[in-house]
PDB file of C-alpha atoms in Angstrom:
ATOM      1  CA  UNK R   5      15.923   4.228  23.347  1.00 87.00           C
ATOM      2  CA  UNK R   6      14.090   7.272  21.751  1.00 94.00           C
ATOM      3  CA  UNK R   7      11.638   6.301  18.880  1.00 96.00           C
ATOM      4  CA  UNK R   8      11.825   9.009  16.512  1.00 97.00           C
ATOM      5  CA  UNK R   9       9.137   7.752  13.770  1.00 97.00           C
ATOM      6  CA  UNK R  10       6.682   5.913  15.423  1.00 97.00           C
ATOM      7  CA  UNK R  11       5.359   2.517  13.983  1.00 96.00           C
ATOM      8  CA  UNK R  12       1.806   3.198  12.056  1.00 93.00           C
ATOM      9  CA  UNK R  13      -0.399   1.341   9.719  1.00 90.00           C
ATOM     10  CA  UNK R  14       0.906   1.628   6.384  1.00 90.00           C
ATOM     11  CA  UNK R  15      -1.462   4.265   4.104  1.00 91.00           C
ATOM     12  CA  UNK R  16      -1.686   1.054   1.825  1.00 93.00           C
ATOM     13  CA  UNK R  17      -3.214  -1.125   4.056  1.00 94.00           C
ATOM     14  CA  UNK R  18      -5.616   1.498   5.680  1.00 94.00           C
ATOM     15  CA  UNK R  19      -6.889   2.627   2.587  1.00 95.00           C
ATOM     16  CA  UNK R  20      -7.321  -0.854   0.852  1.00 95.00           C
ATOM     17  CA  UNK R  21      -9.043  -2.225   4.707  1.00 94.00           C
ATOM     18  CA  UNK R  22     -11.313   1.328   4.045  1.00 94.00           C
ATOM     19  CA  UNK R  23     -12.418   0.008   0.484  1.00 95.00           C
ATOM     20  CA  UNK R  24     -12.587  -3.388   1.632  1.00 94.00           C
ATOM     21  CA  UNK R  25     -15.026  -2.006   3.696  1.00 92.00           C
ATOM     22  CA  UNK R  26     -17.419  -0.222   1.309  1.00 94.00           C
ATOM     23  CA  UNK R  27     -16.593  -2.383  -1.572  1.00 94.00           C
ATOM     24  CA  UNK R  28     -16.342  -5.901  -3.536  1.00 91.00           C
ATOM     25  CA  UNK R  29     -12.869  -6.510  -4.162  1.00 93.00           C
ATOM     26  CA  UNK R  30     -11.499  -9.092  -6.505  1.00 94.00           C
ATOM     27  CA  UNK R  31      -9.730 -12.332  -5.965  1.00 95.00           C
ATOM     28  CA  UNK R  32      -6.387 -10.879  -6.158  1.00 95.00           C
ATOM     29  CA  UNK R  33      -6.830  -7.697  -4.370  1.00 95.00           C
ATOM     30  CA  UNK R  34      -8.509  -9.759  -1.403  1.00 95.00           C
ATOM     31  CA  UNK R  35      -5.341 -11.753  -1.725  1.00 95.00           C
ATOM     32  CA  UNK R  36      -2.891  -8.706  -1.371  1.00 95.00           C
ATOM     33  CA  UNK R  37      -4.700  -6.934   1.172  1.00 96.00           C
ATOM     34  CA  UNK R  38      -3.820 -10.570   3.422  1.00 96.00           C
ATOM     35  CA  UNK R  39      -0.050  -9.694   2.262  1.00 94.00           C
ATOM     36  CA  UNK R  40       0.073  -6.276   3.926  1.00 95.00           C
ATOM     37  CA  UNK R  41      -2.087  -7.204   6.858  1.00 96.00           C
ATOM     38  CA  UNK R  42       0.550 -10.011   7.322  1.00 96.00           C
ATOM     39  CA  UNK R  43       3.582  -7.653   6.675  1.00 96.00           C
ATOM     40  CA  UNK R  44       1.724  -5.213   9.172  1.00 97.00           C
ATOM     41  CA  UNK R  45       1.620  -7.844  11.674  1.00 97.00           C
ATOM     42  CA  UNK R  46       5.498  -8.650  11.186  1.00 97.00           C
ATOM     43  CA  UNK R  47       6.606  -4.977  11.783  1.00 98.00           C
ATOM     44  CA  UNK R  48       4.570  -5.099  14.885  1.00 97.00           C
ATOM     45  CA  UNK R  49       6.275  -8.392  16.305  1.00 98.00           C
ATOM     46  CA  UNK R  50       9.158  -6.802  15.434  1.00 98.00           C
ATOM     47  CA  UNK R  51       8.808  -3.590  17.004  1.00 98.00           C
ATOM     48  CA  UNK R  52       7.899  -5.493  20.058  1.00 97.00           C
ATOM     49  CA  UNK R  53      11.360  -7.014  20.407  1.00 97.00           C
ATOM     50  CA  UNK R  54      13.264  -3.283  19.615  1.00 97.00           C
ATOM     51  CA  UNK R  55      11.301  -2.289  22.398  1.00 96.00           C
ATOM     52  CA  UNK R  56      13.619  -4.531  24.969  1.00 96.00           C
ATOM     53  CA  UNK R  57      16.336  -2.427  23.722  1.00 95.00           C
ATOM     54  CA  UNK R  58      18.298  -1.030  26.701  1.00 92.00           C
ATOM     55  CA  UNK R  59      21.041   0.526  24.913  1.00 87.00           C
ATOM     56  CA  UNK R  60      21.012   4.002  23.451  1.00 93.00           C
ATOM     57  CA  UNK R  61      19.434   4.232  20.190  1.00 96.00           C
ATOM     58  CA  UNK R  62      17.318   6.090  17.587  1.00 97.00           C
ATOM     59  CA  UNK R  63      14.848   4.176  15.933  1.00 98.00           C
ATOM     60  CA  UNK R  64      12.577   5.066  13.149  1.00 98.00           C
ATOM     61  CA  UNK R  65       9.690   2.682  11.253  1.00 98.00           C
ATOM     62  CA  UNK R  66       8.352   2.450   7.569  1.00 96.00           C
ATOM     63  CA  UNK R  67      10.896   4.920   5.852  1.00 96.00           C
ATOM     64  CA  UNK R  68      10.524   5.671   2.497  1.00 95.00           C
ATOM     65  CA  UNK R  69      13.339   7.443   0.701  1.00 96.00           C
ATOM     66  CA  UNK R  70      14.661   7.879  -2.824  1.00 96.00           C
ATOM     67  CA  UNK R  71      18.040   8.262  -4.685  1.00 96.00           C
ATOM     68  CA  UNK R  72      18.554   8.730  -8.321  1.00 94.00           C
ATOM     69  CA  UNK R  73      14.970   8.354  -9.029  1.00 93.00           C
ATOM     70  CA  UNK R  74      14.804   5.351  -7.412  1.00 95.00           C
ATOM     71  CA  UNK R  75      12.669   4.629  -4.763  1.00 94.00           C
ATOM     72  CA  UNK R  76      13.015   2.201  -1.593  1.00 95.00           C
ATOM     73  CA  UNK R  77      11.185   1.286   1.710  1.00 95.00           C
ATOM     74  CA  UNK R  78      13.341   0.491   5.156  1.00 97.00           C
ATOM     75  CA  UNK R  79      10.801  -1.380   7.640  1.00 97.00           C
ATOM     76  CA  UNK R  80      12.693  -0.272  10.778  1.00 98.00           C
ATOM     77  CA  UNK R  81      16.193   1.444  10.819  1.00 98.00           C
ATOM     78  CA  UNK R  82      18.063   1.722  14.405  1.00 97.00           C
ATOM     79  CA  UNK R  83      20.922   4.128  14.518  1.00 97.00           C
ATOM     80  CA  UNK R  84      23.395   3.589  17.575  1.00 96.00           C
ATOM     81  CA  UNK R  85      26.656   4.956  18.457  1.00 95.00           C
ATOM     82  CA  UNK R  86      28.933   3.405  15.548  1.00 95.00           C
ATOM     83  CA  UNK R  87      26.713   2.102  13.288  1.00 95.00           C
ATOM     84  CA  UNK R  88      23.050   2.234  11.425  1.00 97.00           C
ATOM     85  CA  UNK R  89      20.972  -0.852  11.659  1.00 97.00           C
ATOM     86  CA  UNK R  90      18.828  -1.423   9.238  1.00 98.00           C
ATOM     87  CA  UNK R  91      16.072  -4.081   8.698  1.00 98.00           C
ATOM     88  CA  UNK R  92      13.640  -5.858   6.242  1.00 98.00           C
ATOM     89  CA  UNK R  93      10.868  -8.105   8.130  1.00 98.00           C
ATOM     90  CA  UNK R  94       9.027 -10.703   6.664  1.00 97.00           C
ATOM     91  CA  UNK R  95       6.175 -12.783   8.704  1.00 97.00           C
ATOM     92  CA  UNK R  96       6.636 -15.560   6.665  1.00 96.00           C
ATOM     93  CA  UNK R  97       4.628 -19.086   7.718  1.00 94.00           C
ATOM     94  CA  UNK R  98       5.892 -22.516   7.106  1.00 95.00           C
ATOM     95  CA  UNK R  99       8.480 -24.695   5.920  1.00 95.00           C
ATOM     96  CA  UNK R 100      10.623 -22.912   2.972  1.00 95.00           C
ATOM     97  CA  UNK R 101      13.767 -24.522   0.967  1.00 93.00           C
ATOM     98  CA  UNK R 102      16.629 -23.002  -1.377  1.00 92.00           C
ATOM     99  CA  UNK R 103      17.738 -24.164  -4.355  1.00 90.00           C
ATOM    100  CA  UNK R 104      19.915 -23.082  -6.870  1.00 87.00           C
ATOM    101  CA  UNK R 105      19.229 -19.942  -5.214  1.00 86.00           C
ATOM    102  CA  UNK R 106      15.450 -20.211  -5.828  1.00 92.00           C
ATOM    103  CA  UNK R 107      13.062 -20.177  -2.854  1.00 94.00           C
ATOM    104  CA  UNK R 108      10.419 -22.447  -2.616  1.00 95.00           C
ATOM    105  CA  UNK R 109       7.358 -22.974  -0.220  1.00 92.00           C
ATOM    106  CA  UNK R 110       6.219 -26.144   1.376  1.00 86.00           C
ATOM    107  CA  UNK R 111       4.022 -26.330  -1.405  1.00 89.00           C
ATOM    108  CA  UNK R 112       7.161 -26.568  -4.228  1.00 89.00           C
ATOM    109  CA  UNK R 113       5.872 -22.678  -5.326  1.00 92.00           C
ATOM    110  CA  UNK R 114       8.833 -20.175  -6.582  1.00 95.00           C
ATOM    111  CA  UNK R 115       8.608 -17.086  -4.658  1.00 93.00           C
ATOM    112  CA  UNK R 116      10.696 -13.617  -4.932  1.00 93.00           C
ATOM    113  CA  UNK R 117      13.718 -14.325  -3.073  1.00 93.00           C
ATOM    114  CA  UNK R 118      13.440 -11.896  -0.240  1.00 94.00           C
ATOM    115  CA  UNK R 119      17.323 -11.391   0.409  1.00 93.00           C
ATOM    116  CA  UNK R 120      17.258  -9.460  -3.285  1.00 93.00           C
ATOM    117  CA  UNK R 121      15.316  -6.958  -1.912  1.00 93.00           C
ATOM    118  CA  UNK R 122      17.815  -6.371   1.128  1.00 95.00           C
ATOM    119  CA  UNK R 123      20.346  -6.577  -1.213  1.00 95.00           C
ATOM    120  CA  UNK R 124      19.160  -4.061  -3.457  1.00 96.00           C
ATOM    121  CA  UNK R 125      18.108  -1.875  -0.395  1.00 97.00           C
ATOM    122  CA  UNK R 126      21.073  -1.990   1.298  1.00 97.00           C
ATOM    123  CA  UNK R 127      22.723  -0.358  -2.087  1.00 97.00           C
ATOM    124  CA  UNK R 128      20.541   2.472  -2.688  1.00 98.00           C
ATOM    125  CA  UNK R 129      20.505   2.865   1.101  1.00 98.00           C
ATOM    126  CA  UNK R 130      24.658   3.410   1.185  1.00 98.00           C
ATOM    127  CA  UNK R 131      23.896   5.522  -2.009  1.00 98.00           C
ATOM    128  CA  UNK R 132      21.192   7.983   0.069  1.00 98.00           C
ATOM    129  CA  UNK R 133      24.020   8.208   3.063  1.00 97.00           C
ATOM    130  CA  UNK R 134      27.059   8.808   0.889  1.00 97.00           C
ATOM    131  CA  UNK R 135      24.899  11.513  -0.762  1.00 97.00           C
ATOM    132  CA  UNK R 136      23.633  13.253   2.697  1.00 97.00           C
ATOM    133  CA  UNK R 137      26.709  12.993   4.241  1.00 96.00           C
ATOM    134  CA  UNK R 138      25.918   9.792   7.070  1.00 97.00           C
ATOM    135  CA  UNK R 139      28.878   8.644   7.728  1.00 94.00           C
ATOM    136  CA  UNK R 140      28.122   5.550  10.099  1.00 96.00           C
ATOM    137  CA  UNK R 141      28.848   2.162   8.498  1.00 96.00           C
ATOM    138  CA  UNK R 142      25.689   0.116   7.871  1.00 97.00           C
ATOM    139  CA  UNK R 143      24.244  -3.164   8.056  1.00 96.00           C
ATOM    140  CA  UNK R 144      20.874  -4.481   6.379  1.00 97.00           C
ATOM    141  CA  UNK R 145      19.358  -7.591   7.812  1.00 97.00           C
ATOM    142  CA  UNK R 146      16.724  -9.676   6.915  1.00 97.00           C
ATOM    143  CA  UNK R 147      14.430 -11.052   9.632  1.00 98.00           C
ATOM    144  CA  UNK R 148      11.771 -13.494   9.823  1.00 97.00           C
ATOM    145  CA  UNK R 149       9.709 -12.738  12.914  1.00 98.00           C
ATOM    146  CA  UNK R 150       6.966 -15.592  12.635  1.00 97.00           C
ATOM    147  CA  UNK R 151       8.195 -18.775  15.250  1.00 96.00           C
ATOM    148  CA  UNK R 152       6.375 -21.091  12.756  1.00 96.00           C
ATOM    149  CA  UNK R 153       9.240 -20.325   9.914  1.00 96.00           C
ATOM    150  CA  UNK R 154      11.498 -22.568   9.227  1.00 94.00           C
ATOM    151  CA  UNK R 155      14.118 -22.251   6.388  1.00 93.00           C
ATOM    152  CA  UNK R 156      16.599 -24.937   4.801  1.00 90.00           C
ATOM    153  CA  UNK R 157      19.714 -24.965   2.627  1.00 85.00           C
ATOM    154  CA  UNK R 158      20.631 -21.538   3.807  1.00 83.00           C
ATOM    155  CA  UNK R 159      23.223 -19.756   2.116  1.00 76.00           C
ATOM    156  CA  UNK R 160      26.137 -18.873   4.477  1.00 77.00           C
ATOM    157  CA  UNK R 161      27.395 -15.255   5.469  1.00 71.00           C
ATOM    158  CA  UNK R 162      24.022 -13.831   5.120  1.00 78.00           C
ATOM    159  CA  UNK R 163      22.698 -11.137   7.188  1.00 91.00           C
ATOM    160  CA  UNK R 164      19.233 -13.567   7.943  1.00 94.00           C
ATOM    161  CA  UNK R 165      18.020 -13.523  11.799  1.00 96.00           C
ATOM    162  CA  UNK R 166      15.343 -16.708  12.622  1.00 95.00           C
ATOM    163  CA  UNK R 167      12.995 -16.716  15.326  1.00 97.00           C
ATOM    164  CA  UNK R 168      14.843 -18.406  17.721  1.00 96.00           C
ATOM    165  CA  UNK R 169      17.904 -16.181  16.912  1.00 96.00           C
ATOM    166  CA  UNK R 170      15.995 -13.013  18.019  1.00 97.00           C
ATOM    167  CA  UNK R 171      16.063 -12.577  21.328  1.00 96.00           C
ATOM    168  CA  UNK R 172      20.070 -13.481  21.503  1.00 96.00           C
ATOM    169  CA  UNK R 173      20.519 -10.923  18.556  1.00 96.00           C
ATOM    170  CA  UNK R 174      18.809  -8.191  21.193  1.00 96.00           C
ATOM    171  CA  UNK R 175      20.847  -8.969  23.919  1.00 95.00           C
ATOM    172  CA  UNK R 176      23.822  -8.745  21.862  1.00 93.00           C
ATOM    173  CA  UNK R 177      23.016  -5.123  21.175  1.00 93.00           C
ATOM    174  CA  UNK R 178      22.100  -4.579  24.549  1.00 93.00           C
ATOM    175  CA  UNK R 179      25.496  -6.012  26.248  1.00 90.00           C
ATOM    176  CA  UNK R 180      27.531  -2.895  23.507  1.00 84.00           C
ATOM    177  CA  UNK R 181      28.040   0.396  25.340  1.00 81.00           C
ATOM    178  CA  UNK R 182      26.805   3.304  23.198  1.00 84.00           C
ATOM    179  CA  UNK R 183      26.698   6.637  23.578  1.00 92.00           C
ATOM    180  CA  UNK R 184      24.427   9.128  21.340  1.00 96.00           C
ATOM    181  CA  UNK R 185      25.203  13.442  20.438  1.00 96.00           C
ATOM    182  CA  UNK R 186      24.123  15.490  18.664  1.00 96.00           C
ATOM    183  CA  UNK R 187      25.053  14.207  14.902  1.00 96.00           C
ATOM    184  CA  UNK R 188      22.971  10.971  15.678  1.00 97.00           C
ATOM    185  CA  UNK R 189      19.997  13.809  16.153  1.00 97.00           C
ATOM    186  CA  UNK R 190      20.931  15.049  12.920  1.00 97.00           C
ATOM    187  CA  UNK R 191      21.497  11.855  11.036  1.00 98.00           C
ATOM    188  CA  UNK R 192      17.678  11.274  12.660  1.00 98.00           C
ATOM    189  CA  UNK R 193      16.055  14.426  11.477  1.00 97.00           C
ATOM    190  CA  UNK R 194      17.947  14.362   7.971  1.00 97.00           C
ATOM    191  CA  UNK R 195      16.084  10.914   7.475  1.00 97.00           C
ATOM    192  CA  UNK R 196      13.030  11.898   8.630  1.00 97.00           C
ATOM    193  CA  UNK R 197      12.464  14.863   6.650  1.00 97.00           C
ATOM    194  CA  UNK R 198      13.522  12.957   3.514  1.00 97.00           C
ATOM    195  CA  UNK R 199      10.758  10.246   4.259  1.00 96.00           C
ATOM    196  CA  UNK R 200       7.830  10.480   1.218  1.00 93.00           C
ATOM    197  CA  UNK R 201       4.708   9.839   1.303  1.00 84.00           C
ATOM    198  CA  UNK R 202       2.860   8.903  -1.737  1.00 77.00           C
ATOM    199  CA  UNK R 203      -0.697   7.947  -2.404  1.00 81.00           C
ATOM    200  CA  UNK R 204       0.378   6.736  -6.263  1.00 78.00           C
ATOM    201  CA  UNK R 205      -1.467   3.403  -5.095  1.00 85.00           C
ATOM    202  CA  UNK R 206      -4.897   4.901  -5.391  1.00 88.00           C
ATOM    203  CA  UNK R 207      -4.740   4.818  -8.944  1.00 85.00           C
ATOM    204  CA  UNK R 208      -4.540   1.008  -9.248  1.00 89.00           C
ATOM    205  CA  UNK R 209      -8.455   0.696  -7.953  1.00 92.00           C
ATOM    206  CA  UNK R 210     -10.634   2.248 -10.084  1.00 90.00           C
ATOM    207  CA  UNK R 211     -14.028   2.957  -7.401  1.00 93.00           C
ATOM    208  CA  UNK R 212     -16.429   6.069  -7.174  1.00 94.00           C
ATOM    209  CA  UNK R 213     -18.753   7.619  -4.582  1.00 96.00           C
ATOM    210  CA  UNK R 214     -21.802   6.533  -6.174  1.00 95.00           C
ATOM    211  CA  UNK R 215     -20.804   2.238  -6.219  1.00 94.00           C
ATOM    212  CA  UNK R 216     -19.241   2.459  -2.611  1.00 96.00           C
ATOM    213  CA  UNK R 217     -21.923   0.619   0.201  1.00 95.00           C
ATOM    214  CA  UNK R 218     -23.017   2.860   2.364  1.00 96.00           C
ATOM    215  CA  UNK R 219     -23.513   2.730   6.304  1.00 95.00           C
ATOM    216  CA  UNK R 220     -20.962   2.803   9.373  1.00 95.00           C
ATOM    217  CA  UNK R 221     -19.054  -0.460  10.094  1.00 91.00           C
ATOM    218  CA  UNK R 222     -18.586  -2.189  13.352  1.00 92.00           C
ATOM    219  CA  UNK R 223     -15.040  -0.686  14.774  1.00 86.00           C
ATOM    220  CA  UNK R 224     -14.068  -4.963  15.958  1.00 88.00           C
ATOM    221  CA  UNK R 225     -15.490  -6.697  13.217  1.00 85.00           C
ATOM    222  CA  UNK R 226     -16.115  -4.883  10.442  1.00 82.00           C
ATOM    223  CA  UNK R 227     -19.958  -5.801   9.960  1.00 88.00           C
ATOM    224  CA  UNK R 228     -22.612  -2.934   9.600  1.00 91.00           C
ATOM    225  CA  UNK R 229     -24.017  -1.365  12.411  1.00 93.00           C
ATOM    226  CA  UNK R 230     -27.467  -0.674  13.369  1.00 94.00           C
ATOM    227  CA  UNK R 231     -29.221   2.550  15.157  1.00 92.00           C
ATOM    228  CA  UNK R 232     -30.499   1.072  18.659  1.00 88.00           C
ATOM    229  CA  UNK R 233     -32.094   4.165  20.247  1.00 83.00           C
ATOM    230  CA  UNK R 234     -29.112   6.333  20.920  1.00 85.00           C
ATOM    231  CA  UNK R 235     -26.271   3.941  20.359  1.00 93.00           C
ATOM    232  CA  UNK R 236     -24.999   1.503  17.779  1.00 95.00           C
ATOM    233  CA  UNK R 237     -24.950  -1.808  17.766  1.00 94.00           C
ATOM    234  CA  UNK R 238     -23.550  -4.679  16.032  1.00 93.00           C
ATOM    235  CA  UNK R 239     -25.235  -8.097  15.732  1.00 91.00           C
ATOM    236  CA  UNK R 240     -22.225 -10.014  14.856  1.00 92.00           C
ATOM    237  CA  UNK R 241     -20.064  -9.373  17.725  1.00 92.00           C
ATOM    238  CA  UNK R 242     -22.961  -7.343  19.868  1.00 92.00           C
ATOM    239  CA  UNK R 243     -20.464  -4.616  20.427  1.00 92.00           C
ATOM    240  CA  UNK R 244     -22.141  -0.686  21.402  1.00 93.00           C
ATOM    241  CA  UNK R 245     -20.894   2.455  20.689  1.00 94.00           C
ATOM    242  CA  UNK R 246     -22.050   6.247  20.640  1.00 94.00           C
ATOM    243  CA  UNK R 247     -23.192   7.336  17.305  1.00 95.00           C
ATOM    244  CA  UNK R 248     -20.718  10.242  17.648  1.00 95.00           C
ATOM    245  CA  UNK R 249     -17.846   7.947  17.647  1.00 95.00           C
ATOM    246  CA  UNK R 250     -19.137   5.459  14.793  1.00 95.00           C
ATOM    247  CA  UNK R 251     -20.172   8.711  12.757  1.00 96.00           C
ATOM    248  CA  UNK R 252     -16.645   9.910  13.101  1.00 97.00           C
ATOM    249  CA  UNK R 253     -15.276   6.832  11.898  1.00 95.00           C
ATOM    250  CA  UNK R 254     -17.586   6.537   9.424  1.00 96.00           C
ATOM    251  CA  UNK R 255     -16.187  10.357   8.193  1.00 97.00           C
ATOM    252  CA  UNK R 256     -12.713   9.289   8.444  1.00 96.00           C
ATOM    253  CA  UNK R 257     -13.064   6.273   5.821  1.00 95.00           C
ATOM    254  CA  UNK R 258     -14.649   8.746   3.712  1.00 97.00           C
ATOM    255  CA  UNK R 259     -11.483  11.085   3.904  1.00 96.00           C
ATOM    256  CA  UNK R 260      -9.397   8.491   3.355  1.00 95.00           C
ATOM    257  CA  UNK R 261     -11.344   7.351   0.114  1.00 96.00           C
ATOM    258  CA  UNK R 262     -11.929  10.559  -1.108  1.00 95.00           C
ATOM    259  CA  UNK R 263      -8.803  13.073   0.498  1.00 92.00           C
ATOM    260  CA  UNK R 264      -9.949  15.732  -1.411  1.00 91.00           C
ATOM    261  CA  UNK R 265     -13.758  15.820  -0.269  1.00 92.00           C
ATOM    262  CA  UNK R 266     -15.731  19.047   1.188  1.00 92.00           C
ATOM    263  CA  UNK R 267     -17.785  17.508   4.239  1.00 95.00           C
ATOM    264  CA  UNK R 268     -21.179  18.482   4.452  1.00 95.00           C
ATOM    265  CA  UNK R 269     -24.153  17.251   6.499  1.00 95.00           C
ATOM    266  CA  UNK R 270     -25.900  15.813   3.371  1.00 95.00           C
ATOM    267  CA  UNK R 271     -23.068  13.913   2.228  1.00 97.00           C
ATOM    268  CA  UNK R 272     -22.229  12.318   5.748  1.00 97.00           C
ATOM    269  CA  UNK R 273     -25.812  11.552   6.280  1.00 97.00           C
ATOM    270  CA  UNK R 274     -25.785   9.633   3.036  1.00 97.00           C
ATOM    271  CA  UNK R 275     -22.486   8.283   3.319  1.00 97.00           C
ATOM    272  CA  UNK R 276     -23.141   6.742   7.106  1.00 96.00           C
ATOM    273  CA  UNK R 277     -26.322   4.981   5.449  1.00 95.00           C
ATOM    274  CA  UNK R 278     -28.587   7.654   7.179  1.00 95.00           C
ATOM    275  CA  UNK R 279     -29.231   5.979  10.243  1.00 94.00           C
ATOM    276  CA  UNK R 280     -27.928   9.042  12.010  1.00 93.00           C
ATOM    277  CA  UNK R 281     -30.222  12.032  11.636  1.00 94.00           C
ATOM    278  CA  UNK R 282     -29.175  15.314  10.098  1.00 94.00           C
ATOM    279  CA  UNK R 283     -29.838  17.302  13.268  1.00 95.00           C
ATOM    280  CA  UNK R 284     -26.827  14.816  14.794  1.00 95.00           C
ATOM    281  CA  UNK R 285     -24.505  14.942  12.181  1.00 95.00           C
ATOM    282  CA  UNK R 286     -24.450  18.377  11.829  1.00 94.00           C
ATOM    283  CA  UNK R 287     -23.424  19.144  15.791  1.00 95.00           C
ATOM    284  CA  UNK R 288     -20.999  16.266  15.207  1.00 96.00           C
ATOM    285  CA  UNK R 289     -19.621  18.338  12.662  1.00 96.00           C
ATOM    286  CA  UNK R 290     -19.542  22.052  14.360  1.00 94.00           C
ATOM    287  CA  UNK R 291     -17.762  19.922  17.156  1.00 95.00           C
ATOM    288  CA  UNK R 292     -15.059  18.382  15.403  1.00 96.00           C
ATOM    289  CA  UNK R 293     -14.322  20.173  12.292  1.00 95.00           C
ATOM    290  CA  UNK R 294     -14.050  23.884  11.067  1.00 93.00           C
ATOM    291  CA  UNK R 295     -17.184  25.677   9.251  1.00 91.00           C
ATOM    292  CA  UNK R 296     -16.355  27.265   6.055  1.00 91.00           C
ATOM    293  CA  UNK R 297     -19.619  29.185   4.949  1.00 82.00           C
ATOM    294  CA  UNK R 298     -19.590  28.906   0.763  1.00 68.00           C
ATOM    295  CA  UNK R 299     -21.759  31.028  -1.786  1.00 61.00           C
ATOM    296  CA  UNK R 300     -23.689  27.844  -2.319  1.00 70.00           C
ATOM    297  CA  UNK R 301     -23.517  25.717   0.825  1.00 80.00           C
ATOM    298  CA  UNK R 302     -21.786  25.277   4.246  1.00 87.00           C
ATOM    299  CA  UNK R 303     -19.127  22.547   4.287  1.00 92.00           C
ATOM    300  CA  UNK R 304     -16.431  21.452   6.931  1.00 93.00           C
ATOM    301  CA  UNK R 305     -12.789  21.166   7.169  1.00 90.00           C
TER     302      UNK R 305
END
């Protein structure tokens, strides 16, 4: 098993978590963020069962790729000797029914029907191949990762793996001889170097620099620190750190926020809530980034 595109948080989640952080977000934002930390969660679960994979295989997480002007997201795609595996994940929680091709919740609420979205995927994603020249057959699957799932009424012939069908559906793949060359590499590195990234979500929150809360937040759980000699602490979960490392965080929300931003020792210092002094920030700075000496003022890259 070689994992050529590691499994990361998704920029989505870490820069909505980051604005969470420094600001008040509404009702329905508070409720999406949940939805991605969820999905995030799934992707992990999942990623813990490819990792019993014994068989040779190239795996890649959180693809994003595009045909026709038409863009689509692959949660984890394996590709093996004869065949690409692909897979949407979904950490659904609960009882869920079908009917009439609807899905419902415990609670009688409509929601999307998740097998259009593999559906669709799997389309564009036979598209993208045909057009690259990947000649492997494919299959899409959906799987639901959460043990507390439970589905009924479920429409035969559908590429749907349940919890308890999980670990049988690994040992299956496990129990196929494969062998890997050189044009699985390439089918690998074609994929990879097609994967976009796009920060088009920004736009959707409308935030500045000046209505952002200031001040370094607790790494575990996400309270604001406090300068205790020459550490912080939190008094929520009493954990300590160095004020190197929680000014470093603190610097890396701000990129994330503001991408674009020209670091300086004023702006950190007001941006960590100025419990650090200057005289600190500043060798943090000449330590971990590169000085760029302006006609106006020194900043850092």
């Amino acid at each position: 098993m070689s994992i050529v595109k590691p499994l990361s948080p998704p920029d989505q989640l870490t820069f909505l978590e980051c604005l969470n952080n420094h600001a008040k977000l509404s009702l329905q934002e508070r409720q999406y963020l949940e939805n991605l930390q969820k999905g995030a969660e799934g992707e992990k679960k999942w990623e813990t069962h490819l990792r019993k994979l014994t068989s040779n295989v190239l795996i890649l997480y959180d693809l994003t790729l595009e045909i026709n002007h038409t863009y689509f997201q692959i949660d984890a795609l394996c590709i093996f000797e004869n065949i690409i595996l692909a897979f949407e994940i979904k950490n659904y929680q609960g009882d869920f029914h079908i009917n009439n091709n609807q899905w419902y919740s415990s609670s009688g609420n409509e929601i999307k029907d998740p097998l259009l979205q593999v559906r669709r995927n799997e389309s564009l994603l036979r598209q993208f191949c045909k057009k690259h020249h990947i000649r492997l057959p494919i299959e899409y699957h959906l799987v639901f990762v959460n043990p507390e799932f439970m589905i009924y009424s479920l429409p035969p012939r559908e590429n749907i793996i349940l919890p308890p069908q999980i670990n049988r559906y690994i040992e299956t793949i496990n129990s196929t001889p494969a062998q890997l060359n050189r044009t699985h590499d390439q089918i690998a590195e074609k994929l990879l170097s097609l994967n976009l990234q796009s920060d088009v979500y920004r736009s959707k929150y409308n935030y500045n620099y000046e209505n952002l809360r200031k001040g370094i937040w607790c790494g575990e759980c996400r309270e604001f620190v406090i300068r205790k000699s020459n550490t912080l602490y939190c008094k929520k979960c009493e954990t300590k750190e160095t004020c190197h490392s929680g000014v470093l965080r603190g610097i890396s929300q701000l990129k994330i926020l503001f991408p674009n931003v020209k670091l300086t020792t004023h702006l950190v210092h007001d941006w960590t809530g100025k419990i650090v002094s200057n005289v600190t920030i500043q060798r943090i700075l000449k330590q971990n980034f590169e000085k760029v000496s302006g006609s106006k003022n020194t900043f850092y890259i």
